[in-house]
Amino acid sequence: VEDMHADGKLTDYAMMNINKFMVNRLGGIFLILLDNKKVDLIKKCGEYYIENLIDIVIEYCFIDGILNTKIDIEKLTDKDIDIIVEFMNQKLYPILLIILERNINGIKGILSNSFIYGTDWDYCKPDIIDFDLFLEKLDY
């Protein structure tokens, strides 16, 4: 999103709104992943739960969310959207796997990286997600 803004494909307003929207949606996903009981239910959804989870996160945070909102994205092409989805796919897989497997050193690494690069945790106001609906989507 930052690169697309730098290339003039997004206004400042659109970039800020897209980032805020995605952070809030990801915050909702992370709230689910902080609950061990919910993580156990996610893992019971089958052998490919991590791939399905990534698909749902991308759909929820980007495709369903951004494309169906009033955010100014008319300058984005299908190729731009494909690039964002592929980038999210590559980044989400290791992060979600670290969290789902409760890899403490990996989680510390993510947190320290965020601390070093100045991530503002107050920026996020996590969406509230209906977990039953989330599980239904995961178990397709």
Short mmCIF file of N, CA, C and O in Angstrom, two decimals:
data_model
loop_
_atom_site.label_atom_id
_atom_site.label_comp_id
_atom_site.label_asym_id
_atom_site.label_seq_id
_atom_site.Cartn_x
_atom_site.Cartn_y
_atom_site.Cartn_z
N VAL A 1 0.84 -1.18 0.00
CA VAL A 1 0.00 0.00 0.00
C VAL A 1 0.89 1.25 0.00
O VAL A 1 0.62 2.20 -0.72
N GLU A 2 1.96 1.21 0.80
CA GLU A 2 2.89 2.34 0.85
C GLU A 2 3.52 2.58 -0.53
O GLU A 2 3.64 3.73 -0.96
N ASP A 3 3.93 1.52 -1.20
CA ASP A 3 4.54 1.66 -2.53
C ASP A 3 3.54 2.22 -3.53
O ASP A 3 3.89 3.05 -4.38
N MET A 4 2.30 1.77 -3.47
CA MET A 4 1.27 2.27 -4.39
C MET A 4 0.99 3.74 -4.13
O MET A 4 0.73 4.51 -5.06
N HIS A 5 1.06 4.15 -2.88
CA HIS A 5 0.90 5.56 -2.55
C HIS A 5 2.06 6.36 -3.13
O HIS A 5 1.86 7.42 -3.74
N ALA A 6 3.27 5.85 -2.97
CA ALA A 6 4.46 6.54 -3.50
C ALA A 6 4.40 6.66 -5.02
O ALA A 6 4.91 7.64 -5.59
N ASP A 7 3.80 5.68 -5.69
CA ASP A 7 3.67 5.71 -7.15
C ASP A 7 2.49 6.57 -7.62
O ASP A 7 2.21 6.62 -8.82
N GLY A 8 1.78 7.21 -6.69
CA GLY A 8 0.68 8.08 -7.06
C GLY A 8 -0.63 7.36 -7.35
O GLY A 8 -1.57 7.96 -7.88
N LYS A 9 -0.71 6.08 -7.01
CA LYS A 9 -1.94 5.32 -7.26
C LYS A 9 -2.97 5.50 -6.15
O LYS A 9 -4.13 5.14 -6.32
N LEU A 10 -2.53 6.00 -5.01
CA LEU A 10 -3.44 6.23 -3.88
C LEU A 10 -3.20 7.63 -3.33
O LEU A 10 -2.06 8.07 -3.22
N THR A 11 -4.27 8.28 -2.94
CA THR A 11 -4.14 9.56 -2.26
C THR A 11 -3.65 9.32 -0.84
O THR A 11 -3.70 8.18 -0.34
N ASP A 12 -3.20 10.37 -0.18
CA ASP A 12 -2.81 10.25 1.23
C ASP A 12 -3.98 9.71 2.05
O ASP A 12 -3.82 8.83 2.89
N TYR A 13 -5.16 10.26 1.77
CA TYR A 13 -6.37 9.86 2.50
C TYR A 13 -6.66 8.37 2.31
O TYR A 13 -6.93 7.66 3.27
N ALA A 14 -6.58 7.91 1.05
CA ALA A 14 -6.88 6.50 0.77
C ALA A 14 -5.86 5.60 1.45
O ALA A 14 -6.22 4.59 2.05
N MET A 15 -4.58 5.95 1.36
CA MET A 15 -3.53 5.12 1.97
C MET A 15 -3.74 5.02 3.49
O MET A 15 -3.68 3.93 4.06
N MET A 16 -4.01 6.15 4.12
CA MET A 16 -4.20 6.14 5.57
C MET A 16 -5.43 5.31 5.95
O MET A 16 -5.39 4.55 6.92
N ASN A 17 -6.50 5.45 5.20
CA ASN A 17 -7.71 4.69 5.50
C ASN A 17 -7.55 3.20 5.25
O ASN A 17 -8.03 2.38 6.03
N ILE A 18 -6.87 2.84 4.17
CA ILE A 18 -6.63 1.42 3.89
C ILE A 18 -5.78 0.81 5.00
O ILE A 18 -6.09 -0.26 5.52
N ASN A 19 -4.70 1.50 5.37
CA ASN A 19 -3.82 0.99 6.44
C ASN A 19 -4.59 0.84 7.74
O ASN A 19 -4.49 -0.19 8.41
N LYS A 20 -5.35 1.84 8.11
CA LYS A 20 -6.11 1.79 9.37
C LYS A 20 -7.13 0.65 9.34
O LYS A 20 -7.26 -0.11 10.30
N PHE A 21 -7.84 0.54 8.22
CA PHE A 21 -8.84 -0.50 8.07
C PHE A 21 -8.21 -1.89 8.22
O PHE A 21 -8.72 -2.74 8.95
N MET A 22 -7.08 -2.12 7.52
CA MET A 22 -6.43 -3.43 7.57
C MET A 22 -5.87 -3.71 8.96
O MET A 22 -5.96 -4.85 9.44
N VAL A 23 -5.30 -2.72 9.61
CA VAL A 23 -4.76 -2.92 10.96
C VAL A 23 -5.87 -3.30 11.92
O VAL A 23 -5.72 -4.22 12.73
N ASN A 24 -7.02 -2.63 11.84
CA ASN A 24 -8.14 -2.95 12.73
C ASN A 24 -8.66 -4.36 12.47
O ASN A 24 -8.98 -5.10 13.40
N ARG A 25 -8.74 -4.74 11.21
CA ARG A 25 -9.21 -6.08 10.88
C ARG A 25 -8.20 -7.12 11.34
O ARG A 25 -8.58 -8.15 11.91
N LEU A 26 -6.91 -6.88 11.11
CA LEU A 26 -5.89 -7.82 11.59
C LEU A 26 -5.90 -7.89 13.12
O LEU A 26 -5.70 -8.96 13.69
N GLY A 27 -6.15 -6.77 13.76
CA GLY A 27 -6.25 -6.76 15.22
C GLY A 27 -7.35 -7.70 15.71
O GLY A 27 -7.17 -8.40 16.70
N GLY A 28 -8.47 -7.73 15.00
CA GLY A 28 -9.55 -8.65 15.35
C GLY A 28 -9.12 -10.10 15.22
O GLY A 28 -9.44 -10.94 16.06
N ILE A 29 -8.37 -10.39 14.15
CA ILE A 29 -7.85 -11.75 13.95
C ILE A 29 -6.88 -12.11 15.08
O ILE A 29 -6.95 -13.20 15.65
N PHE A 30 -5.99 -11.18 15.43
CA PHE A 30 -5.01 -11.47 16.47
C PHE A 30 -5.68 -11.66 17.83
O PHE A 30 -5.20 -12.46 18.65
N LEU A 31 -6.78 -10.97 18.09
CA LEU A 31 -7.51 -11.20 19.34
C LEU A 31 -8.00 -12.64 19.42
O LEU A 31 -7.95 -13.26 20.48
N ILE A 32 -8.47 -13.17 18.31
CA ILE A 32 -8.88 -14.58 18.27
C ILE A 32 -7.69 -15.48 18.57
O ILE A 32 -7.79 -16.43 19.35
N LEU A 33 -6.54 -15.17 17.96
CA LEU A 33 -5.37 -16.04 18.10
C LEU A 33 -4.72 -15.96 19.48
O LEU A 33 -3.88 -16.79 19.81
N LEU A 34 -5.11 -14.98 20.28
CA LEU A 34 -4.61 -14.91 21.65
C LEU A 34 -5.35 -15.84 22.59
O LEU A 34 -4.92 -16.06 23.72
N ASP A 35 -6.46 -16.40 22.13
CA ASP A 35 -7.29 -17.28 22.94
C ASP A 35 -6.93 -18.74 22.62
O ASP A 35 -7.23 -19.22 21.53
N ASN A 36 -6.29 -19.43 23.55
CA ASN A 36 -5.84 -20.81 23.31
C ASN A 36 -6.97 -21.74 22.90
O ASN A 36 -6.79 -22.62 22.06
N LYS A 37 -8.14 -21.58 23.51
CA LYS A 37 -9.28 -22.45 23.16
C LYS A 37 -9.71 -22.23 21.72
O LYS A 37 -10.03 -23.18 21.00
N LYS A 38 -9.70 -20.98 21.28
CA LYS A 38 -10.08 -20.69 19.89
C LYS A 38 -9.02 -21.23 18.92
O LYS A 38 -9.35 -21.77 17.87
N VAL A 39 -7.76 -21.12 19.30
CA VAL A 39 -6.68 -21.66 18.45
C VAL A 39 -6.83 -23.17 18.33
O VAL A 39 -6.68 -23.74 17.24
N ASP A 40 -7.16 -23.86 19.43
CA ASP A 40 -7.37 -25.31 19.38
C ASP A 40 -8.51 -25.66 18.42
O ASP A 40 -8.43 -26.63 17.66
N LEU A 41 -9.58 -24.87 18.44
CA LEU A 41 -10.70 -25.11 17.52
C LEU A 41 -10.28 -24.86 16.07
O LEU A 41 -10.69 -25.59 15.17
N ILE A 42 -9.48 -23.85 15.85
CA ILE A 42 -8.98 -23.55 14.49
C ILE A 42 -8.16 -24.73 13.97
O ILE A 42 -8.33 -25.17 12.84
N LYS A 43 -7.30 -25.26 14.82
CA LYS A 43 -6.43 -26.38 14.41
C LYS A 43 -7.22 -27.65 14.10
O LYS A 43 -6.77 -28.49 13.34
N LYS A 44 -8.41 -27.78 14.68
CA LYS A 44 -9.23 -28.96 14.43
C LYS A 44 -9.94 -28.90 13.08
O LYS A 44 -10.61 -29.85 12.70
N CYS A 45 -9.78 -27.80 12.36
CA CYS A 45 -10.49 -27.62 11.09
C CYS A 45 -9.82 -28.37 9.93
O CYS A 45 -10.23 -28.23 8.79
N GLY A 46 -8.81 -29.14 10.21
CA GLY A 46 -8.25 -29.98 9.16
C GLY A 46 -6.77 -29.73 8.92
O GLY A 46 -6.16 -28.83 9.48
N GLU A 47 -6.24 -30.57 8.07
CA GLU A 47 -4.81 -30.58 7.78
C GLU A 47 -4.33 -29.26 7.18
O GLU A 47 -3.21 -28.83 7.41
N TYR A 48 -5.18 -28.61 6.42
CA TYR A 48 -4.78 -27.38 5.72
C TYR A 48 -5.29 -26.13 6.42
O TYR A 48 -5.53 -25.12 5.80
N TYR A 49 -5.43 -26.20 7.75
CA TYR A 49 -6.00 -25.08 8.48
C TYR A 49 -5.20 -23.79 8.29
O TYR A 49 -5.77 -22.72 8.21
N ILE A 50 -3.88 -23.88 8.21
CA ILE A 50 -3.07 -22.66 8.09
C ILE A 50 -3.30 -21.99 6.73
O ILE A 50 -3.45 -20.78 6.65
N GLU A 51 -3.37 -22.78 5.66
CA GLU A 51 -3.64 -22.21 4.34
C GLU A 51 -5.04 -21.61 4.29
O GLU A 51 -5.24 -20.51 3.77
N ASN A 52 -6.02 -22.31 4.87
CA ASN A 52 -7.38 -21.79 4.91
C ASN A 52 -7.45 -20.52 5.75
O ASN A 52 -8.14 -19.57 5.40
N LEU A 53 -6.71 -20.50 6.86
CA LEU A 53 -6.70 -19.34 7.73
C LEU A 53 -6.13 -18.13 6.99
O LEU A 53 -6.67 -17.02 7.07
N ILE A 54 -5.05 -18.33 6.26
CA ILE A 54 -4.45 -17.23 5.49
C ILE A 54 -5.44 -16.71 4.45
O ILE A 54 -5.61 -15.49 4.30
N ASP A 55 -6.12 -17.62 3.76
CA ASP A 55 -7.12 -17.20 2.78
C ASP A 55 -8.22 -16.36 3.43
O ASP A 55 -8.63 -15.34 2.88
N ILE A 56 -8.68 -16.79 4.60
CA ILE A 56 -9.74 -16.06 5.30
C ILE A 56 -9.24 -14.69 5.75
O ILE A 56 -9.94 -13.68 5.62
N VAL A 57 -8.03 -14.64 6.28
CA VAL A 57 -7.48 -13.36 6.74
C VAL A 57 -7.35 -12.40 5.56
O VAL A 57 -7.73 -11.23 5.67
N ILE A 58 -6.85 -12.87 4.43
CA ILE A 58 -6.73 -12.01 3.25
C ILE A 58 -8.10 -11.54 2.78
O ILE A 58 -8.31 -10.37 2.48
N GLU A 59 -9.05 -12.46 2.75
CA GLU A 59 -10.41 -12.09 2.32
C GLU A 59 -11.02 -11.08 3.28
O GLU A 59 -11.59 -10.07 2.87
N TYR A 60 -10.89 -11.33 4.57
CA TYR A 60 -11.49 -10.47 5.58
C TYR A 60 -10.80 -9.10 5.66
O TYR A 60 -11.45 -8.07 5.76
N CYS A 61 -9.48 -9.12 5.62
CA CYS A 61 -8.72 -7.88 5.81
C CYS A 61 -8.58 -7.08 4.53
O CYS A 61 -8.41 -5.87 4.59
N PHE A 62 -8.60 -7.73 3.40
CA PHE A 62 -8.37 -6.99 2.18
C PHE A 62 -9.53 -7.08 1.21
O PHE A 62 -10.22 -6.11 0.95
N ILE A 63 -9.76 -8.25 0.68
CA ILE A 63 -10.74 -8.39 -0.41
C ILE A 63 -12.12 -7.94 0.05
O ILE A 63 -12.70 -7.01 -0.50
N ASP A 64 -12.67 -8.60 1.06
CA ASP A 64 -14.00 -8.27 1.54
C ASP A 64 -14.04 -6.87 2.12
O ASP A 64 -14.95 -6.09 1.86
N GLY A 65 -13.04 -6.56 2.89
CA GLY A 65 -13.03 -5.28 3.59
C GLY A 65 -12.80 -4.09 2.70
O GLY A 65 -13.66 -3.22 2.59
N ILE A 66 -11.67 -4.03 2.05
CA ILE A 66 -11.30 -2.83 1.30
C ILE A 66 -12.11 -2.70 0.02
O ILE A 66 -12.60 -1.62 -0.30
N LEU A 67 -12.26 -3.75 -0.73
CA LEU A 67 -12.95 -3.64 -2.00
C LEU A 67 -14.43 -3.33 -1.85
O LEU A 67 -15.05 -2.83 -2.77
N ASN A 68 -15.01 -3.62 -0.69
CA ASN A 68 -16.43 -3.34 -0.48
C ASN A 68 -16.67 -2.12 0.40
O ASN A 68 -17.76 -1.95 0.92
N THR A 69 -15.65 -1.28 0.56
CA THR A 69 -15.83 -0.06 1.33
C THR A 69 -15.82 1.13 0.38
O THR A 69 -15.60 0.99 -0.82
N LYS A 70 -16.00 2.28 0.95
CA LYS A 70 -16.04 3.51 0.16
C LYS A 70 -14.66 4.15 0.06
O LYS A 70 -14.54 5.32 -0.28
N ILE A 71 -13.61 3.41 0.35
CA ILE A 71 -12.26 3.96 0.29
C ILE A 71 -11.89 4.23 -1.17
O ILE A 71 -12.21 3.45 -2.06
N ASP A 72 -11.19 5.32 -1.40
CA ASP A 72 -10.81 5.77 -2.74
C ASP A 72 -9.72 4.86 -3.32
O ASP A 72 -8.53 5.07 -3.11
N ILE A 73 -10.14 3.83 -4.06
CA ILE A 73 -9.16 2.91 -4.64
C ILE A 73 -9.35 2.75 -6.14
O ILE A 73 -8.86 1.80 -6.73
N GLU A 74 -10.02 3.72 -6.78
CA GLU A 74 -10.30 3.54 -8.20
C GLU A 74 -9.04 3.47 -9.06
O GLU A 74 -9.07 2.94 -10.16
N LYS A 75 -7.92 3.98 -8.56
CA LYS A 75 -6.69 3.94 -9.35
C LYS A 75 -6.01 2.57 -9.29
O LYS A 75 -5.08 2.32 -10.03
N LEU A 76 -6.43 1.70 -8.39
CA LEU A 76 -5.80 0.39 -8.28
C LEU A 76 -6.27 -0.52 -9.41
O LEU A 76 -7.46 -0.62 -9.69
N THR A 77 -5.30 -1.20 -10.02
CA THR A 77 -5.63 -2.17 -11.07
C THR A 77 -5.75 -3.56 -10.46
O THR A 77 -5.37 -3.78 -9.30
N ASP A 78 -6.24 -4.51 -11.25
CA ASP A 78 -6.29 -5.90 -10.79
C ASP A 78 -4.88 -6.40 -10.47
O ASP A 78 -4.69 -7.16 -9.52
N LYS A 79 -3.89 -5.95 -11.24
CA LYS A 79 -2.50 -6.35 -10.98
C LYS A 79 -2.04 -5.83 -9.62
O LYS A 79 -1.37 -6.54 -8.87
N ASP A 80 -2.40 -4.57 -9.29
CA ASP A 80 -2.05 -4.01 -7.98
C ASP A 80 -2.64 -4.85 -6.86
O ASP A 80 -1.99 -5.15 -5.87
N ILE A 81 -3.90 -5.21 -7.03
CA ILE A 81 -4.59 -6.01 -6.02
C ILE A 81 -3.93 -7.38 -5.88
O ILE A 81 -3.70 -7.86 -4.76
N ASP A 82 -3.56 -7.99 -7.01
CA ASP A 82 -2.86 -9.28 -6.97
C ASP A 82 -1.53 -9.17 -6.23
O ASP A 82 -1.15 -10.06 -5.47
N ILE A 83 -0.82 -8.05 -6.42
CA ILE A 83 0.46 -7.83 -5.74
C ILE A 83 0.24 -7.74 -4.23
O ILE A 83 0.98 -8.34 -3.44
N ILE A 84 -0.78 -6.99 -3.82
CA ILE A 84 -1.08 -6.86 -2.39
C ILE A 84 -1.43 -8.22 -1.78
O ILE A 84 -0.93 -8.59 -0.72
N VAL A 85 -2.28 -8.98 -2.48
CA VAL A 85 -2.69 -10.29 -1.97
C VAL A 85 -1.49 -11.23 -1.86
O VAL A 85 -1.32 -11.91 -0.84
N GLU A 86 -0.62 -11.25 -2.87
CA GLU A 86 0.58 -12.11 -2.82
C GLU A 86 1.51 -11.69 -1.69
O GLU A 86 2.04 -12.52 -0.96
N PHE A 87 1.69 -10.38 -1.50
CA PHE A 87 2.53 -9.88 -0.42
C PHE A 87 1.96 -10.29 0.94
O PHE A 87 2.68 -10.78 1.81
N MET A 88 0.64 -10.12 1.10
CA MET A 88 0.02 -10.52 2.37
C MET A 88 0.17 -12.02 2.59
O MET A 88 0.44 -12.45 3.70
N ASN A 89 0.01 -12.79 1.54
CA ASN A 89 0.14 -14.24 1.65
C ASN A 89 1.54 -14.61 2.14
O ASN A 89 1.69 -15.41 3.07
N GLN A 90 2.57 -14.01 1.55
CA GLN A 90 3.94 -14.32 1.95
C GLN A 90 4.23 -13.89 3.38
O GLN A 90 4.94 -14.58 4.11
N LYS A 91 3.71 -12.75 3.79
CA LYS A 91 3.98 -12.24 5.14
C LYS A 91 3.15 -12.94 6.20
O LYS A 91 3.61 -13.16 7.32
N LEU A 92 1.90 -13.27 5.87
CA LEU A 92 1.01 -13.85 6.87
C LEU A 92 1.37 -15.27 7.25
O LEU A 92 1.22 -15.67 8.40
N TYR A 93 1.83 -16.07 6.27
CA TYR A 93 2.10 -17.48 6.56
C TYR A 93 3.06 -17.64 7.74
O TYR A 93 2.72 -18.30 8.73
N PRO A 94 4.26 -17.06 7.69
CA PRO A 94 5.16 -17.28 8.84
C PRO A 94 4.66 -16.66 10.14
O PRO A 94 4.81 -17.24 11.21
N ILE A 95 4.02 -15.49 10.05
CA ILE A 95 3.54 -14.84 11.26
C ILE A 95 2.43 -15.64 11.92
O ILE A 95 2.45 -15.90 13.12
N LEU A 96 1.44 -16.06 11.12
CA LEU A 96 0.34 -16.84 11.70
C LEU A 96 0.82 -18.19 12.22
O LEU A 96 0.35 -18.66 13.25
N LEU A 97 1.76 -18.82 11.52
CA LEU A 97 2.28 -20.10 11.97
C LEU A 97 3.02 -19.94 13.30
O LEU A 97 2.85 -20.75 14.21
N ILE A 98 3.81 -18.89 13.43
CA ILE A 98 4.52 -18.62 14.69
C ILE A 98 3.51 -18.47 15.84
O ILE A 98 3.68 -19.04 16.91
N ILE A 99 2.44 -17.71 15.59
CA ILE A 99 1.45 -17.47 16.64
C ILE A 99 0.66 -18.74 16.96
O ILE A 99 0.48 -19.10 18.13
N LEU A 100 0.21 -19.45 15.93
CA LEU A 100 -0.60 -20.66 16.15
C LEU A 100 0.19 -21.75 16.84
O LEU A 100 -0.37 -22.52 17.62
N GLU A 101 1.46 -21.84 16.57
CA GLU A 101 2.29 -22.87 17.20
C GLU A 101 2.86 -22.41 18.54
O GLU A 101 3.61 -23.13 19.17
N ARG A 102 2.50 -21.19 18.94
CA ARG A 102 2.96 -20.63 20.21
C ARG A 102 4.49 -20.65 20.32
O ARG A 102 5.06 -20.98 21.36
N ASN A 103 5.14 -20.30 19.21
CA ASN A 103 6.60 -20.22 19.14
C ASN A 103 7.03 -18.95 19.87
O ASN A 103 7.04 -17.86 19.30
N ILE A 104 7.38 -19.07 21.12
CA ILE A 104 7.68 -17.92 21.98
C ILE A 104 8.82 -17.08 21.42
O ILE A 104 8.74 -15.85 21.38
N ASN A 105 9.90 -17.72 20.96
CA ASN A 105 11.01 -16.95 20.40
C ASN A 105 10.59 -16.20 19.13
O ASN A 105 11.00 -15.07 18.90
N GLY A 106 9.76 -16.84 18.32
CA GLY A 106 9.26 -16.18 17.11
C GLY A 106 8.38 -14.99 17.45
O GLY A 106 8.47 -13.93 16.82
N ILE A 107 7.52 -15.15 18.46
CA ILE A 107 6.65 -14.05 18.88
C ILE A 107 7.50 -12.90 19.43
O ILE A 107 7.25 -11.73 19.11
N LYS A 108 8.51 -13.23 20.23
CA LYS A 108 9.41 -12.19 20.75
C LYS A 108 10.10 -11.46 19.59
O LYS A 108 10.29 -10.24 19.65
N GLY A 109 10.47 -12.21 18.56
CA GLY A 109 11.11 -11.59 17.39
C GLY A 109 10.19 -10.63 16.69
O GLY A 109 10.60 -9.52 16.30
N ILE A 110 8.93 -11.02 16.51
CA ILE A 110 7.95 -10.13 15.87
C ILE A 110 7.77 -8.87 16.71
O ILE A 110 7.78 -7.75 16.20
N LEU A 111 7.62 -9.05 18.02
CA LEU A 111 7.41 -7.91 18.90
C LEU A 111 8.63 -6.99 18.94
O LEU A 111 8.49 -5.77 18.91
N SER A 112 9.83 -7.57 19.00
CA SER A 112 11.03 -6.72 19.05
C SER A 112 11.21 -5.98 17.73
O SER A 112 11.60 -4.82 17.70
N ASN A 113 10.91 -6.64 16.61
CA ASN A 113 11.00 -5.98 15.31
C ASN A 113 10.02 -4.80 15.25
O ASN A 113 10.37 -3.72 14.78
N SER A 114 8.81 -5.01 15.76
CA SER A 114 7.82 -3.94 15.78
C SER A 114 8.27 -2.80 16.68
O SER A 114 8.09 -1.63 16.36
N PHE A 115 8.90 -3.16 17.80
CA PHE A 115 9.38 -2.14 18.73
C PHE A 115 10.49 -1.32 18.08
O PHE A 115 10.51 -0.10 18.15
N ILE A 116 11.41 -2.01 17.42
CA ILE A 116 12.55 -1.34 16.78
C ILE A 116 12.08 -0.38 15.69
O ILE A 116 12.58 0.73 15.55
N TYR A 117 11.08 -0.81 14.92
CA TYR A 117 10.61 0.02 13.83
C TYR A 117 9.47 0.95 14.23
O TYR A 117 8.84 1.57 13.38
N GLY A 118 9.19 1.04 15.51
CA GLY A 118 8.28 2.05 16.02
C GLY A 118 6.80 1.82 15.76
O GLY A 118 6.06 2.78 15.60
N THR A 119 6.38 0.57 15.73
CA THR A 119 4.95 0.31 15.54
C THR A 119 4.16 0.91 16.70
O THR A 119 4.51 0.73 17.85
N ASP A 120 3.09 1.63 16.37
CA ASP A 120 2.25 2.25 17.38
C ASP A 120 1.05 1.33 17.64
O ASP A 120 0.11 1.27 16.86
N TRP A 121 1.07 0.60 18.73
CA TRP A 121 0.00 -0.35 19.04
C TRP A 121 -1.31 0.37 19.35
O TRP A 121 -2.38 -0.20 19.22
N ASP A 122 -1.25 1.64 19.76
CA ASP A 122 -2.46 2.39 20.04
C ASP A 122 -3.24 2.71 18.77
O ASP A 122 -4.39 3.12 18.83
N TYR A 123 -2.63 2.55 17.64
CA TYR A 123 -3.25 2.83 16.35
C TYR A 123 -4.41 1.88 16.07
O TYR A 123 -5.36 2.23 15.40
N CYS A 124 -4.32 0.67 16.61
CA CYS A 124 -5.28 -0.38 16.29
C CYS A 124 -6.48 -0.37 17.24
O CYS A 124 -6.33 -0.30 18.45
N LYS A 125 -7.65 -0.44 16.65
CA LYS A 125 -8.90 -0.65 17.39
C LYS A 125 -9.52 -1.91 16.79
O LYS A 125 -10.24 -1.84 15.81
N PRO A 126 -9.16 -3.08 17.34
CA PRO A 126 -9.54 -4.36 16.70
C PRO A 126 -11.02 -4.51 16.46
O PRO A 126 -11.85 -4.15 17.30
N ASP A 127 -11.34 -5.02 15.27
CA ASP A 127 -12.72 -5.38 14.95
C ASP A 127 -13.15 -6.54 15.83
O ASP A 127 -12.33 -7.38 16.22
N ILE A 128 -14.42 -6.59 16.13
CA ILE A 128 -14.99 -7.73 16.85
C ILE A 128 -15.48 -8.72 15.80
O ILE A 128 -16.27 -8.38 14.93
N ILE A 129 -14.99 -9.94 15.89
CA ILE A 129 -15.29 -10.96 14.89
C ILE A 129 -16.18 -12.02 15.50
O ILE A 129 -15.91 -12.50 16.61
N ASP A 130 -17.21 -12.41 14.78
CA ASP A 130 -18.09 -13.51 15.20
C ASP A 130 -17.30 -14.81 14.99
O ASP A 130 -17.08 -15.25 13.87
N PHE A 131 -16.83 -15.42 16.09
CA PHE A 131 -15.94 -16.57 15.98
C PHE A 131 -16.62 -17.78 15.34
O PHE A 131 -15.99 -18.52 14.59
N ASP A 132 -17.90 -17.98 15.60
CA ASP A 132 -18.61 -19.10 14.99
C ASP A 132 -18.64 -18.96 13.47
O ASP A 132 -18.41 -19.92 12.73
N LEU A 133 -18.90 -17.75 12.99
CA LEU A 133 -18.89 -17.50 11.56
C LEU A 133 -17.48 -17.67 11.00
O LEU A 133 -17.29 -18.23 9.92
N PHE A 134 -16.49 -17.24 11.76
CA PHE A 134 -15.09 -17.39 11.37
C PHE A 134 -14.75 -18.88 11.20
O PHE A 134 -14.14 -19.27 10.21
N LEU A 135 -15.18 -19.71 12.15
CA LEU A 135 -14.92 -21.15 12.06
C LEU A 135 -15.65 -21.78 10.88
O LEU A 135 -15.10 -22.67 10.21
N GLU A 136 -16.87 -21.33 10.60
CA GLU A 136 -17.60 -21.85 9.45
C GLU A 136 -16.83 -21.58 8.16
O GLU A 136 -16.71 -22.45 7.31
N LYS A 137 -16.30 -20.38 8.01
CA LYS A 137 -15.51 -20.04 6.83
C LYS A 137 -14.24 -20.88 6.76
O LYS A 137 -13.81 -21.30 5.69
N LEU A 138 -13.63 -21.11 7.91
CA LEU A 138 -12.38 -21.87 7.96
C LEU A 138 -12.59 -23.33 7.59
O LEU A 138 -11.71 -23.96 7.01
N ASP A 139 -13.73 -23.86 7.88
CA ASP A 139 -14.00 -25.28 7.69
C ASP A 139 -14.74 -25.57 6.38
O ASP A 139 -15.50 -26.50 6.28
N TYR A 140 -14.44 -24.76 5.34
CA TYR A 140 -15.14 -24.95 4.06
C TYR A 140 -14.65 -26.13 3.27
O TYR A 140 -13.65 -26.66 3.42
#
